[in-house]
Short mmCIF file of C-alpha atoms (C1' of nucleotides) in Angstrom, two decimals:
data_model
loop_
_atom_site.label_atom_id
_atom_site.label_comp_id
_atom_site.label_asym_id
_atom_site.label_seq_id
_atom_site.Cartn_x
_atom_site.Cartn_y
_atom_site.Cartn_z
CA UNK A 1 102.56 98.62 66.54
CA UNK A 2 101.28 100.15 63.34
CA UNK A 3 100.27 103.74 63.05
CA UNK A 4 96.60 102.83 63.04
CA UNK A 5 96.67 100.43 65.97
CA UNK A 6 94.72 102.71 68.24
CA UNK A 7 91.94 103.01 65.74
CA UNK A 8 91.34 99.29 65.43
CA UNK A 9 88.17 98.13 67.06
CA UNK A 10 90.07 95.56 69.08
CA UNK A 11 92.65 98.03 70.38
CA UNK A 12 89.98 100.59 71.17
CA UNK A 13 88.10 98.01 73.22
CA UNK A 14 91.27 97.03 75.09
CA UNK A 15 92.12 100.64 75.86
CA UNK A 16 88.63 101.48 77.10
CA UNK A 17 88.46 98.31 79.18
CA UNK A 18 91.81 99.07 80.78
CA UNK A 19 90.73 102.54 81.88
CA UNK A 20 87.40 101.34 83.22
CA UNK A 21 88.88 98.33 85.02
CA UNK A 22 91.35 100.67 86.71
CA UNK A 23 88.54 102.90 87.93
CA UNK A 24 85.70 100.50 88.71
CA UNK A 25 87.28 97.06 88.95
CA UNK A 26 86.48 94.03 86.85
CA UNK A 27 83.08 93.17 88.29
CA UNK A 28 82.23 96.85 88.55
CA UNK A 29 82.68 97.45 84.83
CA UNK A 30 80.07 96.34 82.32
CA UNK A 31 80.77 95.51 78.70
CA UNK A 32 78.27 98.20 77.80
CA UNK A 33 80.45 100.81 79.49
CA UNK A 34 83.44 99.44 77.62
CA UNK A 35 81.87 99.47 74.17
CA UNK A 36 80.31 102.85 74.80
CA UNK A 37 83.64 104.41 75.74
CA UNK A 38 85.42 102.67 72.87
CA UNK A 39 82.65 103.89 70.58
CA UNK A 40 82.08 100.46 69.09
CA UNK A 41 79.03 98.25 68.97
CA UNK A 42 78.10 96.16 71.96
CA UNK A 43 78.41 92.94 69.96
CA UNK A 44 82.05 93.68 69.07
CA UNK A 45 83.35 92.45 72.42
CA UNK A 46 81.99 88.99 71.99
CA UNK A 47 83.06 88.87 68.39
CA UNK A 48 86.65 89.80 69.16
CA UNK A 49 87.13 88.34 72.63
CA UNK A 50 84.46 85.69 73.14
CA UNK A 51 83.69 86.57 76.75
CA UNK A 52 84.24 89.15 79.42
CA UNK A 53 86.72 86.89 81.23
CA UNK A 54 88.83 86.56 78.13
CA UNK A 55 88.75 90.32 77.60
CA UNK A 56 90.17 90.75 81.11
CA UNK A 57 92.98 88.32 80.30
CA UNK A 58 93.79 90.09 77.05
CA UNK A 59 93.98 93.45 78.83
CA UNK A 60 96.73 91.94 80.95
CA UNK A 61 98.46 90.17 78.10
CA UNK A 62 98.71 93.30 75.95
CA UNK A 63 100.89 95.04 78.52
CA UNK A 64 102.46 92.24 80.53
CA UNK A 65 104.21 90.54 77.61
CA UNK A 66 106.19 93.68 76.97
CA UNK A 67 106.53 94.76 80.59
CA UNK A 68 107.85 91.34 81.61
CA UNK A 69 110.36 91.32 78.79
CA UNK A 70 111.56 94.81 79.71
CA UNK A 71 111.88 93.88 83.36
CA UNK A 72 113.90 90.76 82.62
CA UNK A 73 116.17 92.68 80.23
CA UNK A 74 116.70 95.35 82.90
CA UNK A 75 117.36 92.66 85.50
CA UNK A 76 119.98 91.05 83.31
CA UNK A 77 121.63 94.42 82.73
CA UNK A 78 121.55 95.20 86.46
CA UNK A 79 123.16 91.88 87.37
CA UNK A 80 126.05 92.40 84.95
CA UNK A 81 126.53 96.16 85.32
CA UNK A 82 125.95 96.46 89.08
CA UNK A 83 126.50 93.00 90.53
CA UNK A 84 125.35 92.65 94.12
CA UNK A 85 123.35 95.87 94.08
CA UNK A 86 119.94 95.44 95.65
CA UNK A 87 118.96 98.92 94.52
CA UNK A 88 119.78 98.11 90.90
CA UNK A 89 117.53 95.02 91.03
CA UNK A 90 114.65 96.97 92.52
CA UNK A 91 115.12 99.66 89.89
CA UNK A 92 115.00 96.99 87.18
CA UNK A 93 111.59 96.00 88.47
CA UNK A 94 110.18 99.46 89.01
CA UNK A 95 111.49 101.50 86.11
CA UNK A 96 109.82 99.57 83.29
CA UNK A 97 106.49 100.04 85.11
CA UNK A 98 107.31 103.71 85.48
CA UNK A 99 107.95 103.99 81.76
CA UNK A 100 104.50 102.54 81.20
CA UNK A 101 102.97 105.15 83.49
CA UNK A 102 104.62 107.95 81.57
CA UNK A 103 103.85 106.43 78.19
CA UNK A 104 101.58 108.46 75.96
CA UNK A 105 99.49 105.43 75.06
CA UNK A 106 97.51 105.11 78.24
CA UNK A 107 99.76 102.77 80.19
CA UNK A 108 99.14 104.64 83.43
CA UNK A 109 95.75 103.02 83.94
CA UNK A 110 97.31 99.61 83.55
CA UNK A 111 99.48 99.95 86.62
CA UNK A 112 96.32 100.49 88.63
CA UNK A 113 94.73 97.47 86.97
CA UNK A 114 97.69 95.45 88.20
CA UNK A 115 97.01 96.67 91.72
CA UNK A 116 93.39 95.58 91.35
CA UNK A 117 94.56 92.13 90.32
CA UNK A 118 96.65 91.94 93.47
CA UNK A 119 93.57 92.54 95.62
CA UNK A 120 91.40 90.10 93.66
CA UNK A 121 91.09 86.65 95.07
CA UNK A 122 89.70 85.39 91.76
CA UNK A 123 91.39 82.03 91.25
CA UNK A 124 91.05 81.95 87.50
CA UNK A 125 92.69 85.35 87.08
CA UNK A 126 95.43 84.48 89.54
CA UNK A 127 96.14 81.25 87.72
CA UNK A 128 96.31 83.04 84.38
CA UNK A 129 98.79 85.56 85.74
CA UNK A 130 100.84 83.02 87.65
CA UNK A 131 101.02 80.62 84.70
CA UNK A 132 102.05 83.30 82.24
CA UNK A 133 104.13 85.74 84.25
CA UNK A 134 105.10 84.00 87.49
CA UNK A 135 108.59 83.29 86.21
CA UNK A 136 109.40 87.00 86.19
CA UNK A 137 108.69 87.35 89.90
CA UNK A 138 110.66 84.18 90.61
CA UNK A 139 113.71 85.51 88.74
CA UNK A 140 113.61 88.74 90.70
CA UNK A 141 113.15 86.87 93.98
CA UNK A 142 116.24 84.80 93.22
CA UNK A 143 118.30 87.87 92.38
CA UNK A 144 117.21 89.63 95.56
CA UNK A 145 117.94 86.54 97.66
CA UNK A 146 121.46 86.47 96.26
CA UNK A 147 122.01 90.04 97.52
CA UNK A 148 120.97 89.10 101.06
CA UNK A 149 122.99 85.98 101.88
CA UNK A 150 122.61 86.34 105.65
CA UNK A 151 118.82 86.33 105.54
CA UNK A 152 116.85 83.23 106.51
CA UNK A 153 114.57 81.71 103.92
CA UNK A 154 111.39 82.48 105.82
CA UNK A 155 112.39 86.04 106.56
CA UNK A 156 113.23 86.59 102.92
CA UNK A 157 109.85 85.23 102.01
CA UNK A 158 108.01 87.65 104.27
CA UNK A 159 110.01 90.62 103.13
CA UNK A 160 109.49 89.92 99.46
CA UNK A 161 105.80 89.87 100.17
CA UNK A 162 105.88 93.20 101.98
CA UNK A 163 107.97 94.66 99.19
CA UNK A 164 105.48 93.49 96.58
CA UNK A 165 102.65 95.12 98.53
CA UNK A 166 104.46 98.41 98.89
CA UNK A 167 105.55 98.45 95.24
CA UNK A 168 102.17 97.51 93.85
CA UNK A 169 100.21 100.05 95.78
CA UNK A 170 102.69 102.84 95.53
CA UNK A 171 102.92 102.38 91.79
CA UNK A 172 99.17 102.32 91.45
CA UNK A 173 98.99 105.73 93.08
CA UNK A 174 101.84 107.27 91.10
CA UNK A 175 99.60 109.17 88.73
CA UNK A 176 96.87 110.00 91.19
CA UNK A 177 96.19 112.24 94.11
CA UNK A 178 99.45 113.22 95.52
CA UNK A 179 101.23 115.28 92.89
CA UNK A 180 101.86 118.81 94.21
CA UNK A 181 101.24 121.78 91.93
CA UNK A 182 104.23 122.84 89.91
CA UNK A 183 105.69 119.34 89.71
CA UNK A 184 105.43 117.58 86.36
CA UNK A 185 104.03 114.09 86.10
CA UNK A 186 107.43 112.82 85.07
CA UNK A 187 109.29 114.44 87.99
CA UNK A 188 106.67 113.17 90.38
CA UNK A 189 106.98 109.58 89.18
CA UNK A 190 110.75 109.63 89.20
CA UNK A 191 110.74 110.91 92.72
CA UNK A 192 108.31 108.20 93.75
CA UNK A 193 110.50 105.53 92.19
CA UNK A 194 113.60 106.80 93.96
CA UNK A 195 111.89 106.91 97.33
CA UNK A 196 110.35 103.51 96.80
CA UNK A 197 113.68 101.92 96.00
CA UNK A 198 115.25 103.36 99.12
CA UNK A 199 112.35 102.29 101.30
CA UNK A 200 112.20 98.74 99.98
CA UNK A 201 115.96 98.26 100.02
CA UNK A 202 116.14 99.35 103.66
CA UNK A 203 113.23 97.11 104.60
CA UNK A 204 114.76 94.11 102.87
CA UNK A 205 118.07 94.73 104.62
CA UNK A 206 116.56 95.26 108.08
CA UNK A 207 118.61 93.74 110.88
CA UNK B 1 77.15 92.50 122.45
CA UNK B 2 74.36 90.33 123.73
CA UNK B 3 74.50 86.56 123.68
CA UNK B 4 72.08 86.44 120.75
CA UNK B 5 73.77 89.07 118.62
CA UNK B 6 74.95 86.63 116.02
CA UNK B 7 71.46 85.30 115.51
CA UNK B 8 69.88 88.66 114.76
CA UNK B 9 68.90 89.13 111.17
CA UNK B 10 70.90 92.34 110.98
CA UNK B 11 74.07 90.80 112.37
CA UNK B 12 73.73 87.76 110.17
CA UNK B 13 73.47 89.98 107.11
CA UNK B 14 76.53 91.97 108.17
CA UNK B 15 78.55 88.81 108.74
CA UNK B 16 77.61 87.25 105.44
CA UNK B 17 78.25 90.50 103.57
CA UNK B 18 81.68 90.84 105.15
CA UNK B 19 82.76 87.38 104.05
CA UNK B 20 81.43 87.81 100.53
CA UNK B 21 82.91 91.29 100.11
CA UNK B 22 86.28 89.91 101.16
CA UNK B 23 86.08 87.17 98.55
CA UNK B 24 84.33 88.81 95.61
CA UNK B 25 84.57 92.54 96.22
CA UNK B 26 81.72 95.00 96.59
CA UNK B 27 80.53 95.12 92.99
CA UNK B 28 81.17 91.39 92.64
CA UNK B 29 78.77 90.50 95.45
CA UNK B 30 75.03 90.59 94.95
CA UNK B 31 72.50 91.17 97.70
CA UNK B 32 70.98 87.86 96.73
CA UNK B 33 74.23 86.10 97.59
CA UNK B 34 74.31 87.95 100.89
CA UNK B 35 70.78 87.09 101.95
CA UNK B 36 71.17 83.52 100.78
CA UNK B 37 74.31 82.99 102.88
CA UNK B 38 72.77 84.77 105.86
CA UNK B 39 69.67 82.62 105.40
CA UNK B 40 67.34 85.58 105.53
CA UNK B 41 64.82 86.89 103.06
CA UNK B 42 65.97 89.03 100.16
CA UNK B 43 63.80 91.95 101.29
CA UNK B 44 65.55 92.07 104.68
CA UNK B 45 68.55 93.98 103.33
CA UNK B 46 66.49 96.89 102.19
CA UNK B 47 64.40 96.83 105.31
CA UNK B 48 67.40 96.97 107.63
CA UNK B 49 69.92 98.92 105.58
CA UNK B 50 68.01 100.82 102.92
CA UNK B 51 70.50 100.21 100.11
CA UNK B 52 73.52 98.20 99.12
CA UNK B 53 75.78 101.23 99.52
CA UNK B 54 74.65 101.73 103.08
CA UNK B 55 75.16 98.03 103.83
CA UNK B 56 78.77 98.42 102.68
CA UNK B 57 79.23 101.38 105.02
CA UNK B 58 77.74 99.49 107.96
CA UNK B 59 80.06 96.55 107.35
CA UNK B 60 82.93 98.96 107.88
CA UNK B 61 81.38 100.76 110.81
CA UNK B 62 80.73 97.58 112.77
CA UNK B 63 84.44 96.79 112.95
CA UNK B 64 86.16 100.13 112.50
CA UNK B 65 84.60 101.85 115.48
CA UNK B 66 86.13 99.27 117.79
CA UNK B 67 89.36 98.82 115.81
CA UNK B 68 90.00 102.56 115.74
CA UNK B 69 89.41 102.88 119.45
CA UNK B 70 91.76 99.98 120.17
CA UNK B 71 94.43 101.42 117.93
CA UNK B 72 94.27 104.84 119.55
CA UNK B 73 94.37 103.32 123.02
CA UNK B 74 97.40 101.25 122.04
CA UNK B 75 99.04 104.32 120.51
CA UNK B 76 98.55 106.28 123.70
CA UNK B 77 100.02 103.44 125.72
CA UNK B 78 102.98 103.14 123.35
CA UNK B 79 103.74 106.85 123.54
CA UNK B 80 103.81 106.82 127.34
CA UNK B 81 105.39 103.41 127.94
CA UNK B 82 107.93 103.45 125.09
CA UNK B 83 108.43 107.08 124.14
CA UNK B 84 110.33 107.56 120.90
CA UNK B 85 109.95 103.93 119.83
CA UNK B 86 108.95 103.63 116.21
CA UNK B 87 108.44 99.91 116.63
CA UNK B 88 106.00 100.45 119.49
CA UNK B 89 103.93 102.81 117.34
CA UNK B 90 103.82 100.38 114.45
CA UNK B 91 102.85 97.60 116.84
CA UNK B 92 100.02 99.77 118.17
CA UNK B 93 98.66 99.98 114.67
CA UNK B 94 99.14 96.38 113.66
CA UNK B 95 98.29 94.40 116.76
CA UNK B 96 94.65 95.41 117.11
CA UNK B 97 94.13 94.33 113.49
CA UNK B 98 95.88 91.10 114.30
CA UNK B 99 93.54 90.52 117.23
CA UNK B 100 90.66 90.92 114.81
CA UNK B 101 92.14 88.30 112.50
CA UNK B 102 92.44 85.84 115.34
CA UNK B 103 89.01 86.66 116.73
CA UNK B 104 86.49 83.82 116.75
CA UNK B 105 83.74 86.05 115.36
CA UNK B 106 84.88 86.23 111.79
CA UNK B 107 87.07 89.29 111.94
CA UNK B 108 89.62 87.77 109.61
CA UNK B 109 87.50 88.46 106.55
CA UNK B 110 87.26 92.09 107.55
CA UNK B 111 90.97 92.70 107.23
CA UNK B 112 90.69 91.61 103.63
CA UNK B 113 87.70 93.88 103.14
CA UNK B 114 89.89 96.75 104.32
CA UNK B 115 92.44 95.84 101.68
CA UNK B 116 89.69 95.88 99.07
CA UNK B 117 88.71 99.35 100.19
CA UNK B 118 92.28 100.49 99.71
CA UNK B 119 92.19 99.36 96.07
CA UNK B 120 88.77 100.88 95.41
CA UNK B 121 88.75 104.31 93.87
CA UNK B 122 85.09 104.72 94.78
CA UNK B 123 84.84 108.33 95.97
CA UNK B 124 81.78 107.85 98.14
CA UNK B 125 83.35 104.97 100.06
CA UNK B 126 86.63 106.83 100.43
CA UNK B 127 84.83 109.88 101.75
CA UNK B 128 82.90 107.80 104.26
CA UNK B 129 86.10 106.21 105.55
CA UNK B 130 88.09 109.42 105.53
CA UNK B 131 85.35 111.40 107.29
CA UNK B 132 84.83 108.79 109.98
CA UNK B 133 88.25 107.28 110.56
CA UNK B 134 90.80 109.62 108.97
CA UNK B 135 91.76 111.05 112.34
CA UNK B 136 93.24 107.70 113.40
CA UNK B 137 95.68 107.66 110.50
CA UNK B 138 96.55 111.28 111.15
CA UNK B 139 97.36 110.60 114.80
CA UNK B 140 99.63 107.72 113.84
CA UNK B 141 101.32 109.81 111.14
CA UNK B 142 102.06 112.51 113.70
CA UNK B 143 103.50 110.03 116.17
CA UNK B 144 105.70 108.45 113.50
CA UNK B 145 106.88 111.85 112.30
CA UNK B 146 107.95 112.70 115.84
CA UNK B 147 110.18 109.59 115.87
CA UNK B 148 111.95 110.66 112.68
CA UNK B 149 112.95 114.28 113.26
CA UNK B 150 115.64 114.29 110.58
CA UNK B 151 113.26 113.29 107.81
CA UNK B 152 111.93 115.84 105.32
CA UNK B 153 108.22 116.36 105.10
CA UNK B 154 107.94 115.01 101.58
CA UNK B 155 110.05 111.97 102.29
CA UNK B 156 107.98 111.21 105.35
CA UNK B 157 104.88 111.46 103.23
CA UNK B 158 106.12 108.97 100.69
CA UNK B 159 107.28 106.53 103.29
CA UNK B 160 104.02 106.57 105.20
CA UNK B 161 102.31 105.73 101.96
CA UNK B 162 104.62 102.79 101.27
CA UNK B 163 104.16 101.60 104.82
CA UNK B 164 100.39 101.72 104.50
CA UNK B 165 100.59 99.65 101.31
CA UNK B 166 102.83 97.04 102.87
CA UNK B 167 100.72 96.84 106.03
CA UNK B 168 97.39 96.67 104.29
CA UNK B 169 98.35 93.98 101.86
CA UNK B 170 100.39 91.94 104.20
CA UNK B 171 97.60 91.93 106.76
CA UNK B 172 95.05 90.96 104.15
CA UNK B 173 97.10 87.88 103.33
CA UNK B 174 97.80 86.88 106.95
CA UNK B 175 95.18 84.19 107.07
CA UNK B 176 95.56 82.96 103.54
CA UNK B 177 97.98 81.06 101.42
CA UNK B 178 101.26 81.16 103.09
CA UNK B 179 100.89 79.35 106.38
CA UNK B 180 103.17 76.28 106.46
CA UNK B 181 101.87 73.01 107.83
CA UNK B 182 102.45 72.54 111.54
CA UNK B 183 102.25 76.26 112.34
CA UNK B 184 99.12 77.46 114.09
CA UNK B 185 97.16 80.39 112.78
CA UNK B 186 98.11 82.38 115.85
CA UNK B 187 101.84 81.70 115.55
CA UNK B 188 101.71 82.51 111.87
CA UNK B 189 100.05 85.88 112.44
CA UNK B 190 102.36 86.84 115.27
CA UNK B 191 105.35 86.03 113.15
CA UNK B 192 103.92 88.12 110.31
CA UNK B 193 103.35 91.06 112.62
CA UNK B 194 106.90 90.90 113.97
CA UNK B 195 108.44 90.75 110.50
CA UNK B 196 106.20 93.51 109.27
CA UNK B 197 107.17 95.84 112.08
CA UNK B 198 110.86 95.27 111.41
CA UNK B 199 110.45 95.78 107.69
CA UNK B 200 108.42 98.96 107.99
CA UNK B 201 110.59 100.45 110.73
CA UNK B 202 113.73 99.90 108.64
CA UNK B 203 112.08 101.38 105.56
CA UNK B 204 110.89 104.44 107.47
CA UNK B 205 114.36 104.97 108.88
CA UNK B 206 116.20 104.48 105.58
CA UNK B 207 119.13 106.83 105.11
"C1'" DG C 1 83.65 92.73 60.52
"C1'" DT C 2 79.94 95.31 62.02
"C1'" DC C 3 75.27 96.07 62.78
"C1'" DT C 4 70.20 95.49 64.93
"C1'" DA C 5 67.48 92.86 67.56
"C1'" DT C 6 66.69 89.87 71.01
"C1'" DA C 7 67.18 85.81 74.25
"C1'" DT C 8 67.78 84.86 78.96
"C1'" DG C 9 68.88 85.73 83.37
"C1'" DG C 10 70.06 88.36 87.49
"C1'" DA C 11 70.48 92.76 89.55
"C1'" DG C 12 68.55 96.31 93.24
"C1'" DA C 13 64.53 97.92 95.07
"C1'" DT C 14 59.61 98.18 96.68
"C1'" DA C 15 54.44 97.24 97.62
"C1'" DG C 16 51.54 95.27 100.45
"C1'" DA C 17 49.73 90.89 102.93
"C1'" DC C 18 50.53 88.76 107.25
"C1'" DG D 1 59.84 92.35 111.20
"C1'" DT D 2 59.33 89.13 107.74
"C1'" DC D 3 57.28 87.23 103.82
"C1'" DT D 4 55.77 86.73 98.55
"C1'" DA D 5 55.39 88.77 94.45
"C1'" DT D 6 56.72 91.88 91.27
"C1'" DC D 7 58.65 96.24 89.07
"C1'" DT D 8 62.21 98.01 86.34
"C1'" DC D 9 66.52 97.95 84.65
"C1'" DC D 10 70.76 96.17 83.03
"C1'" DA D 11 73.87 92.34 82.58
"C1'" DT D 12 76.24 88.82 79.17
"C1'" DA D 13 75.72 86.57 75.18
"C1'" DT D 14 74.06 85.25 70.54
"C1'" DA D 15 71.43 85.02 65.93
"C1'" DG D 16 71.26 86.49 61.68
"C1'" DA D 17 70.89 90.56 58.19
"C1'" DC D 18 74.06 93.39 55.73
#
DNA sequence: GTCTATATGGAGATAGAC
DNA sequence: GTCTATCTCCATATAGAC
């Protein structure tokens, strides 16, 4: 990232789109809202991205390339430093997303965009995400399975799904309504991550 | 419900809207799509519902009035028949939604619409749901809290939130991708409910 | 690369005949 | 209650000057 990245037309469009997608959804956001918030001309979106669908994909790509890499690095570290620890694996998944939320460059909206994507049944978007980032989820699933040798394949499958739901929606709400007065954003998120890890680990281990 | 209910213009609009909202979201569905699928005239929506926003609200009201009543009845039964059982409380919440999914009158789409609502940050919709159905969630929260006397207030709060995320998203996917061949819809849903209850109960009880 | 201007279509909503 | 016809506005996308 160069020092001027956030002043590029392209980056400004991506940032504005991310915030609006988080708030209004993909269909609920018009390119006019995006270009107006980014303070660029309406024609700039089609010049730089070709179509609205491609803009959506690029909003994901900008963050997910890095997030996926960070998650896989953290997973690798967890598997060598804390072998057999379910909590360490869950932390490797959650903490990079947390870092994004606390990032000064507007990453907090992106976590909510991810939650939106989870609710979307749009096949094209799902295929884009699955093709490009599905391997990350598969690596985590394998690592978690290895921690729970007694668990049947079907049960594991269900529980991973529940865990994904809890993680996605909890993370999406990290920066939102629930922070009590006198608690900093950072403290609040760290608390949420800790609680989430305990909850999911217990659920995955349920007898 | 009369025998002709499903052939009324109003009911046909509500049914079509429910299915389309589940698939494309609220903003992603046009009233033209709705009236086309319901096979009624485009002007009928405004005649019967006044506006798109009000149509959305009525789609919720049609199912939530009955679902809420069933959930509260089941909660009352659980508290008297199985006092102190966390699993019974969770079942009282989940099983009426499950019955909707298995219902022959198209209730399965509605569970996905509920999941959409959870992702929406639309304040007007949230206020409508909170004003009309918030008391149901509060009653369940109280009953769950009573089962977990050792748990701090904040921790309880977090865990209820995670539980809601897992429930909502798991239920939304009940009828979708994951059913293996040779397993009936009903068996699949019952299995999901059982697993979900175990997962959530363990997470809520986590040490 | 960025602008103005515009093409083309679809959105929600309503008026008024039947 | 239901229809046709239409209003008004806004959507995505593009053409072509600068």
